[in-house]
C-alpha cells in the first residue's frame, strides 16, 4: 500500500443518475421542486418548536434536532446533484469527496443515535409517566443529543481513516451522483477486503442491530399501550406518536441496511435507494411526524398567522 508507487488521484468523476439530457432535466425539475417545497417545511417545524412555549417537552426538543439533522443530511448531496445536471463532466476533488463522505456518515450516524434517544424518550413517557419530567429533563436531553453527535463523529472518522490510507491510481469514475465508501473503496488500487469488513461492521451491522432493537422497543411500547389503554385522548396520541417513530425508523434504516450491510458490489437499485436515502426520506421524516401530531400542526398554523399573514395585512 505504499503511495510512492502510484500516481495519486486528485479528483473523481461522478457518473450521475442519467446520461440522457431529457431525463436529467426532468430529474432536475422534480428534485428541485421537492427540495424547495419540503425544506421550508422542516425549517418551519424548527421555528415553531423554538417559538411556541407549549412545545417545550423533550419530545419536541428531540424532533427539532431531528429536523435540523435531516436538513443538513439532505443538503450534503442535493445541491451538488442539482448543479451537476447541467455539467457535462461531473467532477469532485479528492478533498471534496472525503469531506462529503465524512459529513454524510457524521450526520447519518448522529441521526441514527438520535432516533435511539427518541425511543428512550417514548419509553420514559409511556412506562414511567410519573417520573418522565425528572428522567427527561432538558439537561439530560442536551447531553443525549451531544452524545449522538459524538457517536456520529467517531463513526465517521473511522470511515475516513480507512479511506484516506488507500491508494487510488485510476480509474477515477464513481458510478453515482455523490461520494460514499461503497463506491470509493471499489476503485482503490489494492485489496480492500479488510477495509470493507470493518466498514460493513461499523456501518451495516450497527444499522441492523439498532434497527432490530428499535423495532422491538416500539413493539413493546405498543403492547404496553394496548394492554393499559384507557379511554382518553392521550393514549391514542401516544400510539400515533409511536407509529410515526416506527415509520421514520423504517425509512432511515431500511436503505442504510441495503447499502452498507452487504459486500460493496454494484446493483441496479443502488442509485434509486441512494436518492431516497440521502435526499427524499431525510426531508420527509419530520413532515411525516408532524402530520400525525395535532399540537405541532396547531402551533404551526398560529405561527404562520402571527408572523406571515398578519404582516401581509
PDB file of C-alpha atoms in Angstrom:
ATOM      1  CA  UNK A   1       0.000   0.000   0.000  1.00  0.00           C
ATOM      2  CA  UNK A   2       2.843   2.424  -0.423  1.00  0.00           C
ATOM      3  CA  UNK A   3       1.645   5.540  -2.164  1.00  0.00           C
ATOM      4  CA  UNK A   4       5.073   6.246  -3.675  1.00  0.00           C
ATOM      5  CA  UNK A   5       4.431   3.552  -6.276  1.00  0.00           C
ATOM      6  CA  UNK A   6       1.209   5.192  -7.505  1.00  0.00           C
ATOM      7  CA  UNK A   7       0.154   8.384  -9.247  1.00  0.00           C
ATOM      8  CA  UNK A   8      -2.254   9.786  -6.709  1.00  0.00           C
ATOM      9  CA  UNK A   9      -5.790  10.511  -7.947  1.00  0.00           C
ATOM     10  CA  UNK A  10      -6.631  14.165  -7.266  1.00  0.00           C
ATOM     11  CA  UNK A  11     -10.246  14.127  -8.421  1.00  0.00           C
ATOM     12  CA  UNK A  12     -13.146  11.782  -9.084  1.00  0.00           C
ATOM     13  CA  UNK A  13     -15.619  11.796 -11.959  1.00  0.00           C
ATOM     14  CA  UNK A  14     -19.244  11.215 -10.939  1.00  0.00           C
ATOM     15  CA  UNK A  15     -21.327   9.262 -13.454  1.00  0.00           C
ATOM     16  CA  UNK A  16     -24.550  10.749 -12.076  1.00  0.00           C
ATOM     17  CA  UNK A  17     -28.097   9.448 -12.249  1.00  0.00           C
ATOM     18  CA  UNK A  18     -28.501   9.559 -16.022  1.00  0.00           C
ATOM     19  CA  UNK A  19     -26.545  10.417 -19.170  1.00  0.00           C
ATOM     20  CA  UNK A  20     -29.639  11.429 -21.162  1.00  0.00           C
ATOM     21  CA  UNK A  21     -30.195  15.190 -21.350  1.00  0.00           C
ATOM     22  CA  UNK A  22     -34.001  14.987 -21.291  1.00  0.00           C
ATOM     23  CA  UNK A  23     -34.008  12.679 -18.264  1.00  0.00           C
ATOM     24  CA  UNK A  24     -31.569  14.980 -16.454  1.00  0.00           C
ATOM     25  CA  UNK A  25     -33.874  17.972 -16.982  1.00  0.00           C
ATOM     26  CA  UNK A  26     -36.893  16.039 -15.694  1.00  0.00           C
ATOM     27  CA  UNK A  27     -34.941  14.882 -12.639  1.00  0.00           C
ATOM     28  CA  UNK A  28     -33.692  18.427 -12.007  1.00  0.00           C
ATOM     29  CA  UNK A  29     -37.212  19.884 -12.010  1.00  0.00           C
ATOM     30  CA  UNK A  30     -38.501  17.002  -9.876  1.00  0.00           C
ATOM     31  CA  UNK A  31     -35.778  17.146  -7.211  1.00  0.00           C
ATOM     32  CA  UNK A  32     -35.607  20.950  -7.119  1.00  0.00           C
ATOM     33  CA  UNK A  33     -39.386  21.217  -6.650  1.00  0.00           C
ATOM     34  CA  UNK A  34     -39.310  18.629  -3.892  1.00  0.00           C
ATOM     35  CA  UNK A  35     -36.303  20.231  -2.190  1.00  0.00           C
ATOM     36  CA  UNK A  36     -37.744  23.766  -2.298  1.00  0.00           C
ATOM     37  CA  UNK A  37     -41.164  22.581  -1.109  1.00  0.00           C
ATOM     38  CA  UNK A  38     -40.129  20.323   1.771  1.00  0.00           C
ATOM     39  CA  UNK A  39     -37.082  22.258   3.030  1.00  0.00           C
ATOM     40  CA  UNK A  40     -39.083  25.308   4.207  1.00  0.00           C
ATOM     41  CA  UNK A  41     -41.482  22.894   5.925  1.00  0.00           C
ATOM     42  CA  UNK A  42     -38.654  21.472   8.010  1.00  0.00           C
ATOM     43  CA  UNK A  43     -37.401  24.957   8.842  1.00  0.00           C
ATOM     44  CA  UNK A  44     -40.945  25.895   9.882  1.00  0.00           C
ATOM     45  CA  UNK A  45     -41.062  22.888  12.221  1.00  0.00           C
ATOM     46  CA  UNK A  46     -37.831  24.010  13.929  1.00  0.00           C
ATOM     47  CA  UNK A  47     -39.042  27.627  14.258  1.00  0.00           C
ATOM     48  CA  UNK A  48     -42.431  26.513  15.591  1.00  0.00           C
ATOM     49  CA  UNK A  49     -40.887  24.334  18.307  1.00  0.00           C
ATOM     50  CA  UNK A  50     -38.420  27.059  19.248  1.00  0.00           C
ATOM     51  CA  UNK A  51     -41.016  29.853  19.443  1.00  0.00           C
ATOM     52  CA  UNK A  52     -44.072  28.089  20.897  1.00  0.00           C
ATOM     53  CA  UNK A  53     -43.870  27.740  24.721  1.00  0.00           C
ATOM     54  CA  UNK A  54     -46.374  24.860  24.650  1.00  0.00           C
ATOM     55  CA  UNK A  55     -43.901  22.709  22.677  1.00  0.00           C
ATOM     56  CA  UNK A  56     -41.176  22.677  25.324  1.00  0.00           C
ATOM     57  CA  UNK A  57     -41.327  18.978  26.200  1.00  0.00           C
ATOM     58  CA  UNK A  58     -38.306  16.723  25.477  1.00  0.00           C
ATOM     59  CA  UNK A  59     -40.159  15.030  22.604  1.00  0.00           C
ATOM     60  CA  UNK A  60     -40.363  18.305  20.659  1.00  0.00           C
ATOM     61  CA  UNK A  61     -36.818  19.281  21.542  1.00  0.00           C
ATOM     62  CA  UNK A  62     -35.650  15.982  20.001  1.00  0.00           C
ATOM     63  CA  UNK A  63     -37.935  16.462  16.982  1.00  0.00           C
ATOM     64  CA  UNK A  64     -36.375  19.884  16.299  1.00  0.00           C
ATOM     65  CA  UNK A  65     -32.930  18.269  16.414  1.00  0.00           C
ATOM     66  CA  UNK A  66     -34.124  15.547  14.024  1.00  0.00           C
ATOM     67  CA  UNK A  67     -35.424  18.161  11.589  1.00  0.00           C
ATOM     68  CA  UNK A  68     -32.100  20.023  11.744  1.00  0.00           C
ATOM     69  CA  UNK A  69     -30.085  16.857  11.081  1.00  0.00           C
ATOM     70  CA  UNK A  70     -32.383  15.885   8.207  1.00  0.00           C
ATOM     71  CA  UNK A  71     -31.980  19.301   6.550  1.00  0.00           C
ATOM     72  CA  UNK A  72     -28.208  19.016   6.911  1.00  0.00           C
ATOM     73  CA  UNK A  73     -28.125  15.407   5.714  1.00  0.00           C
ATOM     74  CA  UNK A  74     -30.048  16.053   2.511  1.00  0.00           C
ATOM     75  CA  UNK A  75     -28.040  19.232   1.830  1.00  0.00           C
ATOM     76  CA  UNK A  76     -24.768  17.281   1.753  1.00  0.00           C
ATOM     77  CA  UNK A  77     -25.600  15.736  -1.624  1.00  0.00           C
ATOM     78  CA  UNK A  78     -28.666  17.506  -3.096  1.00  0.00           C
ATOM     79  CA  UNK A  79     -27.176  20.927  -4.068  1.00  0.00           C
ATOM     80  CA  UNK A  80     -24.231  19.414  -5.980  1.00  0.00           C
ATOM     81  CA  UNK A  81     -26.524  16.853  -7.606  1.00  0.00           C
ATOM     82  CA  UNK A  82     -28.783  19.647  -8.876  1.00  0.00           C
ATOM     83  CA  UNK A  83     -25.837  21.672 -10.228  1.00  0.00           C
ATOM     84  CA  UNK A  84     -24.305  18.608 -11.889  1.00  0.00           C
ATOM     85  CA  UNK A  85     -27.425  18.073 -14.006  1.00  0.00           C
ATOM     86  CA  UNK A  86     -26.147  20.999 -16.130  1.00  0.00           C
ATOM     87  CA  UNK A  87     -22.478  19.995 -16.162  1.00  0.00           C
ATOM     88  CA  UNK A  88     -21.019  17.864 -18.924  1.00  0.00           C
ATOM     89  CA  UNK A  89     -18.241  16.411 -16.786  1.00  0.00           C
ATOM     90  CA  UNK A  90     -19.228  15.967 -13.152  1.00  0.00           C
ATOM     91  CA  UNK A  91     -16.059  16.309 -11.085  1.00  0.00           C
ATOM     92  CA  UNK A  92     -15.365  16.339  -7.369  1.00  0.00           C
ATOM     93  CA  UNK A  93     -11.901  16.827  -5.892  1.00  0.00           C
ATOM     94  CA  UNK A  94     -10.347  14.172  -3.685  1.00  0.00           C
ATOM     95  CA  UNK A  95     -10.604  16.503  -0.677  1.00  0.00           C
ATOM     96  CA  UNK A  96     -14.208  17.364  -1.577  1.00  0.00           C
ATOM     97  CA  UNK A  97     -15.032  13.685  -1.883  1.00  0.00           C
ATOM     98  CA  UNK A  98     -13.581  12.927   1.551  1.00  0.00           C
ATOM     99  CA  UNK A  99     -15.433  15.911   3.056  1.00  0.00           C
ATOM    100  CA  UNK A 100     -18.742  14.763   1.525  1.00  0.00           C
ATOM    101  CA  UNK A 101     -18.131  11.231   2.769  1.00  0.00           C
ATOM    102  CA  UNK A 102     -17.260  12.482   6.247  1.00  0.00           C
ATOM    103  CA  UNK A 103     -20.348  14.666   6.691  1.00  0.00           C
ATOM    104  CA  UNK A 104     -22.632  12.036   5.163  1.00  0.00           C
ATOM    105  CA  UNK A 105     -21.620   9.470   7.784  1.00  0.00           C
ATOM    106  CA  UNK A 106     -21.284  12.003  10.597  1.00  0.00           C
ATOM    107  CA  UNK A 107     -24.820  13.346  10.201  1.00  0.00           C
ATOM    108  CA  UNK A 108     -26.324   9.980   9.213  1.00  0.00           C
ATOM    109  CA  UNK A 109     -24.925   8.131  12.229  1.00  0.00           C
ATOM    110  CA  UNK A 110     -25.844  11.034  14.533  1.00  0.00           C
ATOM    111  CA  UNK A 111     -29.434  10.746  13.317  1.00  0.00           C
ATOM    112  CA  UNK A 112     -29.490   7.000  13.956  1.00  0.00           C
ATOM    113  CA  UNK A 113     -28.305   7.538  17.517  1.00  0.00           C
ATOM    114  CA  UNK A 114     -30.830  10.367  17.930  1.00  0.00           C
ATOM    115  CA  UNK A 115     -33.643   8.016  16.863  1.00  0.00           C
ATOM    116  CA  UNK A 116     -32.483   5.676  19.630  1.00  0.00           C
ATOM    117  CA  UNK A 117     -32.705   8.582  22.099  1.00  0.00           C
ATOM    118  CA  UNK A 118     -36.222   9.343  20.838  1.00  0.00           C
ATOM    119  CA  UNK A 119     -37.199   5.718  21.502  1.00  0.00           C
ATOM    120  CA  UNK A 120     -35.904   6.048  25.079  1.00  0.00           C
ATOM    121  CA  UNK A 121     -37.920   9.252  25.428  1.00  0.00           C
ATOM    122  CA  UNK A 122     -41.099   7.414  24.399  1.00  0.00           C
ATOM    123  CA  UNK A 123     -40.272   4.589  26.832  1.00  0.00           C
ATOM    124  CA  UNK A 124     -39.918   7.075  29.686  1.00  0.00           C
ATOM    125  CA  UNK A 125     -43.151   8.860  28.726  1.00  0.00           C
ATOM    126  CA  UNK A 126     -45.227   5.682  28.405  1.00  0.00           C
ATOM    127  CA  UNK A 127     -43.738   3.347  31.013  1.00  0.00           C
ATOM    128  CA  UNK A 128     -42.601   5.921  33.612  1.00  0.00           C
ATOM    129  CA  UNK A 129     -45.106   8.778  33.221  1.00  0.00           C
ATOM    130  CA  UNK A 130     -44.835   9.938  36.851  1.00  0.00           C
ATOM    131  CA  UNK A 131     -41.052  10.222  36.606  1.00  0.00           C
ATOM    132  CA  UNK A 132     -40.923  11.467  32.996  1.00  0.00           C
ATOM    133  CA  UNK A 133     -40.235  15.104  33.804  1.00  0.00           C
ATOM    134  CA  UNK A 134     -37.406  14.093  36.141  1.00  0.00           C
ATOM    135  CA  UNK A 135     -35.902  11.496  33.807  1.00  0.00           C
ATOM    136  CA  UNK A 136     -36.052  13.502  30.575  1.00  0.00           C
ATOM    137  CA  UNK A 137     -35.138  16.977  31.782  1.00  0.00           C
ATOM    138  CA  UNK A 138     -33.623  19.491  29.352  1.00  0.00           C
ATOM    139  CA  UNK A 139     -30.103  18.980  30.716  1.00  0.00           C
ATOM    140  CA  UNK A 140     -30.216  15.213  30.104  1.00  0.00           C
ATOM    141  CA  UNK A 141     -31.753  15.721  26.660  1.00  0.00           C
ATOM    142  CA  UNK A 142     -28.928  18.071  25.710  1.00  0.00           C
ATOM    143  CA  UNK A 143     -26.364  15.534  26.917  1.00  0.00           C
ATOM    144  CA  UNK A 144     -28.040  12.720  24.933  1.00  0.00           C
ATOM    145  CA  UNK A 145     -28.123  14.852  21.779  1.00  0.00           C
ATOM    146  CA  UNK A 146     -24.442  15.747  22.282  1.00  0.00           C
ATOM    147  CA  UNK A 147     -23.614  12.043  22.728  1.00  0.00           C
ATOM    148  CA  UNK A 148     -25.485  11.274  19.488  1.00  0.00           C
ATOM    149  CA  UNK A 149     -23.347  13.811  17.659  1.00  0.00           C
ATOM    150  CA  UNK A 150     -20.186  12.482  19.306  1.00  0.00           C
ATOM    151  CA  UNK A 151     -21.060   8.928  18.292  1.00  0.00           C
ATOM    152  CA  UNK A 152     -21.669  10.089  14.732  1.00  0.00           C
ATOM    153  CA  UNK A 153     -18.336  11.908  14.665  1.00  0.00           C
ATOM    154  CA  UNK A 154     -16.397   8.861  15.895  1.00  0.00           C
ATOM    155  CA  UNK A 155     -18.170   6.616  13.388  1.00  0.00           C
ATOM    156  CA  UNK A 156     -17.395   8.987  10.514  1.00  0.00           C
ATOM    157  CA  UNK A 157     -13.738   9.401  11.489  1.00  0.00           C
ATOM    158  CA  UNK A 158     -13.332   5.620  11.287  1.00  0.00           C
ATOM    159  CA  UNK A 159     -14.710   5.584   7.728  1.00  0.00           C
ATOM    160  CA  UNK A 160     -12.484   8.469   6.635  1.00  0.00           C
ATOM    161  CA  UNK A 161      -9.380   6.957   8.261  1.00  0.00           C
ATOM    162  CA  UNK A 162      -9.935   3.749   6.308  1.00  0.00           C
ATOM    163  CA  UNK A 163     -10.430   5.589   3.005  1.00  0.00           C
ATOM    164  CA  UNK A 164      -7.577   8.123   3.071  1.00  0.00           C
ATOM    165  CA  UNK A 165      -4.912   5.447   3.571  1.00  0.00           C
ATOM    166  CA  UNK A 166      -5.946   3.594   0.407  1.00  0.00           C
ATOM    167  CA  UNK A 167      -4.029   4.167  -2.851  1.00  0.00           C
ATOM    168  CA  UNK A 168      -6.018   5.428  -5.861  1.00  0.00           C
ATOM    169  CA  UNK A 169      -4.255   5.255  -9.224  1.00  0.00           C
ATOM    170  CA  UNK A 170      -7.202   5.036 -11.614  1.00  0.00           C
ATOM    171  CA  UNK A 171      -9.830   4.594 -12.856  1.00  0.00           C
ATOM    172  CA  UNK A 172     -11.370   7.513 -11.019  1.00  0.00           C
ATOM    173  CA  UNK A 173     -15.039   7.181 -12.016  1.00  0.00           C
ATOM    174  CA  UNK A 174     -17.687   6.743  -9.314  1.00  0.00           C
ATOM    175  CA  UNK A 175     -20.965   5.229 -10.501  1.00  0.00           C
ATOM    176  CA  UNK A 176     -23.210   7.548  -8.521  1.00  0.00           C
ATOM    177  CA  UNK A 177     -24.003  11.254  -8.003  1.00  0.00           C
ATOM    178  CA  UNK A 178     -22.026  11.614  -4.730  1.00  0.00           C
ATOM    179  CA  UNK A 179     -19.057  10.131  -2.882  1.00  0.00           C
ATOM    180  CA  UNK A 180     -19.594   7.264  -0.476  1.00  0.00           C
ATOM    181  CA  UNK A 181     -17.460   4.457   0.873  1.00  0.00           C
ATOM    182  CA  UNK A 182     -19.230   1.815  -1.224  1.00  0.00           C
ATOM    183  CA  UNK A 183     -18.076   3.432  -4.485  1.00  0.00           C
ATOM    184  CA  UNK A 184     -14.691   4.824  -3.400  1.00  0.00           C
ATOM    185  CA  UNK A 185     -13.433   1.528  -1.919  1.00  0.00           C
ATOM    186  CA  UNK A 186     -14.347  -0.242  -5.152  1.00  0.00           C
ATOM    187  CA  UNK A 187     -11.807   1.705  -7.244  1.00  0.00           C
ATOM    188  CA  UNK A 188      -8.836   1.527  -4.848  1.00  0.00           C
ATOM    189  CA  UNK A 189      -5.641   0.030  -6.320  1.00  0.00           C
ATOM    190  CA  UNK A 190      -5.280  -2.658  -3.672  1.00  0.00           C
ATOM    191  CA  UNK A 191      -7.123  -5.475  -1.962  1.00  0.00           C
ATOM    192  CA  UNK A 192      -9.698  -3.822   0.277  1.00  0.00           C
ATOM    193  CA  UNK A 193     -11.181  -6.919   1.915  1.00  0.00           C
ATOM    194  CA  UNK A 194     -10.183  -5.873   5.450  1.00  0.00           C
ATOM    195  CA  UNK A 195     -11.364  -2.298   4.948  1.00  0.00           C
ATOM    196  CA  UNK A 196     -14.706  -3.482   3.571  1.00  0.00           C
ATOM    197  CA  UNK A 197     -15.121  -5.842   6.503  1.00  0.00           C
ATOM    198  CA  UNK A 198     -14.556  -3.043   9.015  1.00  0.00           C
ATOM    199  CA  UNK A 199     -16.915  -0.717   7.112  1.00  0.00           C
ATOM    200  CA  UNK A 200     -19.636  -3.359   6.883  1.00  0.00           C
ATOM    201  CA  UNK A 201     -19.250  -3.980  10.608  1.00  0.00           C
ATOM    202  CA  UNK A 202     -19.202  -0.297  11.600  1.00  0.00           C
ATOM    203  CA  UNK A 203     -21.976   0.837   9.224  1.00  0.00           C
ATOM    204  CA  UNK A 204     -24.015  -2.202   8.239  1.00  0.00           C
ATOM    205  CA  UNK A 205     -24.026  -4.265  11.413  1.00  0.00           C
ATOM    206  CA  UNK A 206     -24.685  -1.243  13.630  1.00  0.00           C
ATOM    207  CA  UNK A 207     -27.618  -0.297  11.376  1.00  0.00           C
ATOM    208  CA  UNK A 208     -29.088  -3.807  11.583  1.00  0.00           C
ATOM    209  CA  UNK A 209     -28.659  -4.060  15.369  1.00  0.00           C
ATOM    210  CA  UNK A 210     -30.112  -0.577  16.027  1.00  0.00           C
ATOM    211  CA  UNK A 211     -32.986  -1.226  13.615  1.00  0.00           C
ATOM    212  CA  UNK A 212     -33.985  -4.511  15.272  1.00  0.00           C
ATOM    213  CA  UNK A 213     -33.580  -3.028  18.762  1.00  0.00           C
ATOM    214  CA  UNK A 214     -35.750  -0.019  17.878  1.00  0.00           C
ATOM    215  CA  UNK A 215     -38.490  -2.141  16.289  1.00  0.00           C
ATOM    216  CA  UNK A 216     -38.538  -4.409  19.343  1.00  0.00           C
ATOM    217  CA  UNK A 217     -38.686  -1.354  21.621  1.00  0.00           C
ATOM    218  CA  UNK A 218     -41.647   0.161  19.798  1.00  0.00           C
ATOM    219  CA  UNK A 219     -43.389  -3.219  19.604  1.00  0.00           C
ATOM    220  CA  UNK A 220     -43.035  -3.443  23.399  1.00  0.00           C
ATOM    221  CA  UNK A 221     -44.352   0.112  23.842  1.00  0.00           C
ATOM    222  CA  UNK A 222     -47.348  -0.535  21.594  1.00  0.00           C
ATOM    223  CA  UNK A 223     -48.117  -3.733  23.512  1.00  0.00           C
ATOM    224  CA  UNK A 224     -47.947  -1.762  26.772  1.00  0.00           C
ATOM    225  CA  UNK A 225     -50.270   0.905  25.398  1.00  0.00           C
ATOM    226  CA  UNK A 226     -52.824  -1.641  24.194  1.00  0.00           C
ATOM    227  CA  UNK A 227     -52.654  -3.518  27.482  1.00  0.00           C
ATOM    228  CA  UNK A 228     -53.182  -0.401  29.601  1.00  0.00           C
ATOM    229  CA  UNK A 229     -55.111   1.637  27.074  1.00  0.00           C
ATOM    230  CA  UNK A 230     -57.624   3.984  28.545  1.00  0.00           C
ATOM    231  CA  UNK A 231     -60.447   5.974  27.066  1.00  0.00           C
ATOM    232  CA  UNK A 232     -58.502   9.197  26.997  1.00  0.00           C
ATOM    233  CA  UNK A 233     -57.083  11.057  24.051  1.00  0.00           C
ATOM    234  CA  UNK A 234     -53.555  10.789  25.463  1.00  0.00           C
ATOM    235  CA  UNK A 235     -53.481   7.040  24.828  1.00  0.00           C
ATOM    236  CA  UNK A 236     -54.389   7.350  21.138  1.00  0.00           C
ATOM    237  CA  UNK A 237     -51.930  10.229  20.806  1.00  0.00           C
ATOM    238  CA  UNK A 238     -49.136   8.070  22.257  1.00  0.00           C
ATOM    239  CA  UNK A 239     -49.986   5.247  19.828  1.00  0.00           C
ATOM    240  CA  UNK A 240     -49.955   7.702  16.905  1.00  0.00           C
ATOM    241  CA  UNK A 241     -46.570   9.041  18.027  1.00  0.00           C
ATOM    242  CA  UNK A 242     -45.121   5.519  18.188  1.00  0.00           C
ATOM    243  CA  UNK A 243     -46.349   4.726  14.681  1.00  0.00           C
ATOM    244  CA  UNK A 244     -44.773   7.948  13.406  1.00  0.00           C
ATOM    245  CA  UNK A 245     -41.475   6.990  15.032  1.00  0.00           C
ATOM    246  CA  UNK A 246     -41.651   3.488  13.536  1.00  0.00           C
ATOM    247  CA  UNK A 247     -42.218   4.971  10.064  1.00  0.00           C
ATOM    248  CA  UNK A 248     -39.185   7.228  10.451  1.00  0.00           C
ATOM    249  CA  UNK A 249     -37.050   4.326  11.726  1.00  0.00           C
ATOM    250  CA  UNK A 250     -38.003   2.161   8.726  1.00  0.00           C
ATOM    251  CA  UNK A 251     -37.324   4.983   6.242  1.00  0.00           C
ATOM    252  CA  UNK A 252     -33.959   5.762   7.803  1.00  0.00           C
ATOM    253  CA  UNK A 253     -32.619   2.283   8.495  1.00  0.00           C
ATOM    254  CA  UNK A 254     -34.088   0.357   5.538  1.00  0.00           C
ATOM    255  CA  UNK A 255     -31.979   1.984   2.793  1.00  0.00           C
ATOM    256  CA  UNK A 256     -28.947   2.140   5.113  1.00  0.00           C
ATOM    257  CA  UNK A 257     -29.077  -1.624   5.696  1.00  0.00           C
ATOM    258  CA  UNK A 258     -29.437  -2.240   1.956  1.00  0.00           C
ATOM    259  CA  UNK A 259     -26.411  -0.074   1.146  1.00  0.00           C
ATOM    260  CA  UNK A 260     -23.976  -0.953   3.943  1.00  0.00           C
ATOM    261  CA  UNK A 261     -24.912  -4.359   5.382  1.00  0.00           C
ATOM    262  CA  UNK A 262     -23.599  -6.347   2.406  1.00  0.00           C
ATOM    263  CA  UNK A 263     -20.474  -6.624   0.229  1.00  0.00           C
ATOM    264  CA  UNK A 264     -19.879  -3.415  -1.729  1.00  0.00           C
ATOM    265  CA  UNK A 265     -20.874  -4.790  -5.126  1.00  0.00           C
ATOM    266  CA  UNK A 266     -22.865  -2.765  -7.636  1.00  0.00           C
ATOM    267  CA  UNK A 267     -26.590  -3.470  -8.164  1.00  0.00           C
ATOM    268  CA  UNK A 268     -29.175  -1.839 -10.408  1.00  0.00           C
ATOM    269  CA  UNK A 269     -31.204  -0.477  -7.468  1.00  0.00           C
ATOM    270  CA  UNK A 270     -28.241   1.256  -5.806  1.00  0.00           C
ATOM    271  CA  UNK A 271     -28.814   4.728  -7.269  1.00  0.00           C
ATOM    272  CA  UNK A 272     -32.557   4.687  -6.623  1.00  0.00           C
ATOM    273  CA  UNK A 273     -32.056   3.642  -2.996  1.00  0.00           C
ATOM    274  CA  UNK A 274     -29.300   6.259  -2.605  1.00  0.00           C
ATOM    275  CA  UNK A 275     -31.605   9.071  -3.796  1.00  0.00           C
ATOM    276  CA  UNK A 276     -34.299   8.102  -1.315  1.00  0.00           C
ATOM    277  CA  UNK A 277     -31.717   7.607   1.440  1.00  0.00           C
ATOM    278  CA  UNK A 278     -29.818  10.873   1.032  1.00  0.00           C
ATOM    279  CA  UNK A 279     -32.418  13.329  -0.309  1.00  0.00           C
ATOM    280  CA  UNK A 280     -36.069  12.297  -0.149  1.00  0.00           C
ATOM    281  CA  UNK A 281     -36.526  10.377   3.108  1.00  0.00           C
ATOM    282  CA  UNK A 282     -34.464  12.773   5.283  1.00  0.00           C
ATOM    283  CA  UNK A 283     -36.619  15.714   4.233  1.00  0.00           C
ATOM    284  CA  UNK A 284     -39.824  13.714   4.673  1.00  0.00           C
ATOM    285  CA  UNK A 285     -39.064  12.374   8.160  1.00  0.00           C
ATOM    286  CA  UNK A 286     -40.076  15.434  10.245  1.00  0.00           C
ATOM    287  CA  UNK A 287     -43.039  16.091   7.928  1.00  0.00           C
ATOM    288  CA  UNK A 288     -44.311  12.537   8.474  1.00  0.00           C
ATOM    289  CA  UNK A 289     -44.074  13.009  12.225  1.00  0.00           C
ATOM    290  CA  UNK A 290     -45.767  16.410  12.167  1.00  0.00           C
ATOM    291  CA  UNK A 291     -48.723  15.280  10.057  1.00  0.00           C
ATOM    292  CA  UNK A 292     -49.732  12.907  12.872  1.00  0.00           C
ATOM    293  CA  UNK A 293     -49.260  15.471  15.656  1.00  0.00           C
ATOM    294  CA  UNK A 294     -52.167  17.857  16.277  1.00  0.00           C
ATOM    295  CA  UNK A 295     -50.229  20.064  18.705  1.00  0.00           C
ATOM    296  CA  UNK A 296     -47.434  20.816  16.237  1.00  0.00           C
ATOM    297  CA  UNK A 297     -49.890  21.440  13.386  1.00  0.00           C
ATOM    298  CA  UNK A 298     -51.910  23.844  15.541  1.00  0.00           C
ATOM    299  CA  UNK A 299     -48.755  25.654  16.646  1.00  0.00           C
ATOM    300  CA  UNK A 300     -47.560  25.929  13.030  1.00  0.00           C
ATOM    301  CA  UNK A 301     -50.872  27.490  11.987  1.00  0.00           C
ATOM    302  CA  UNK A 302     -50.599  30.025  14.825  1.00  0.00           C
ATOM    303  CA  UNK A 303     -47.031  30.852  13.818  1.00  0.00           C
ATOM    304  CA  UNK A 304     -47.968  31.372  10.172  1.00  0.00           C
ATOM    305  CA  UNK A 305     -50.970  33.524  11.110  1.00  0.00           C
ATOM    306  CA  UNK A 306     -48.965  35.599  13.574  1.00  0.00           C
ATOM    307  CA  UNK A 307     -45.767  36.260  11.632  1.00  0.00           C
ATOM    308  CA  UNK A 308     -46.721  35.906   7.972  1.00  0.00           C
ATOM    309  CA  UNK A 309     -50.413  36.596   7.400  1.00  0.00           C
ATOM    310  CA  UNK A 310     -50.541  39.486   9.891  1.00  0.00           C
ATOM    311  CA  UNK A 311     -47.637  41.246   8.163  1.00  0.00           C
ATOM    312  CA  UNK A 312     -49.376  40.938   4.795  1.00  0.00           C
ATOM    313  CA  UNK A 313     -52.405  42.686   6.220  1.00  0.00           C
TER     314      UNK A 313
END
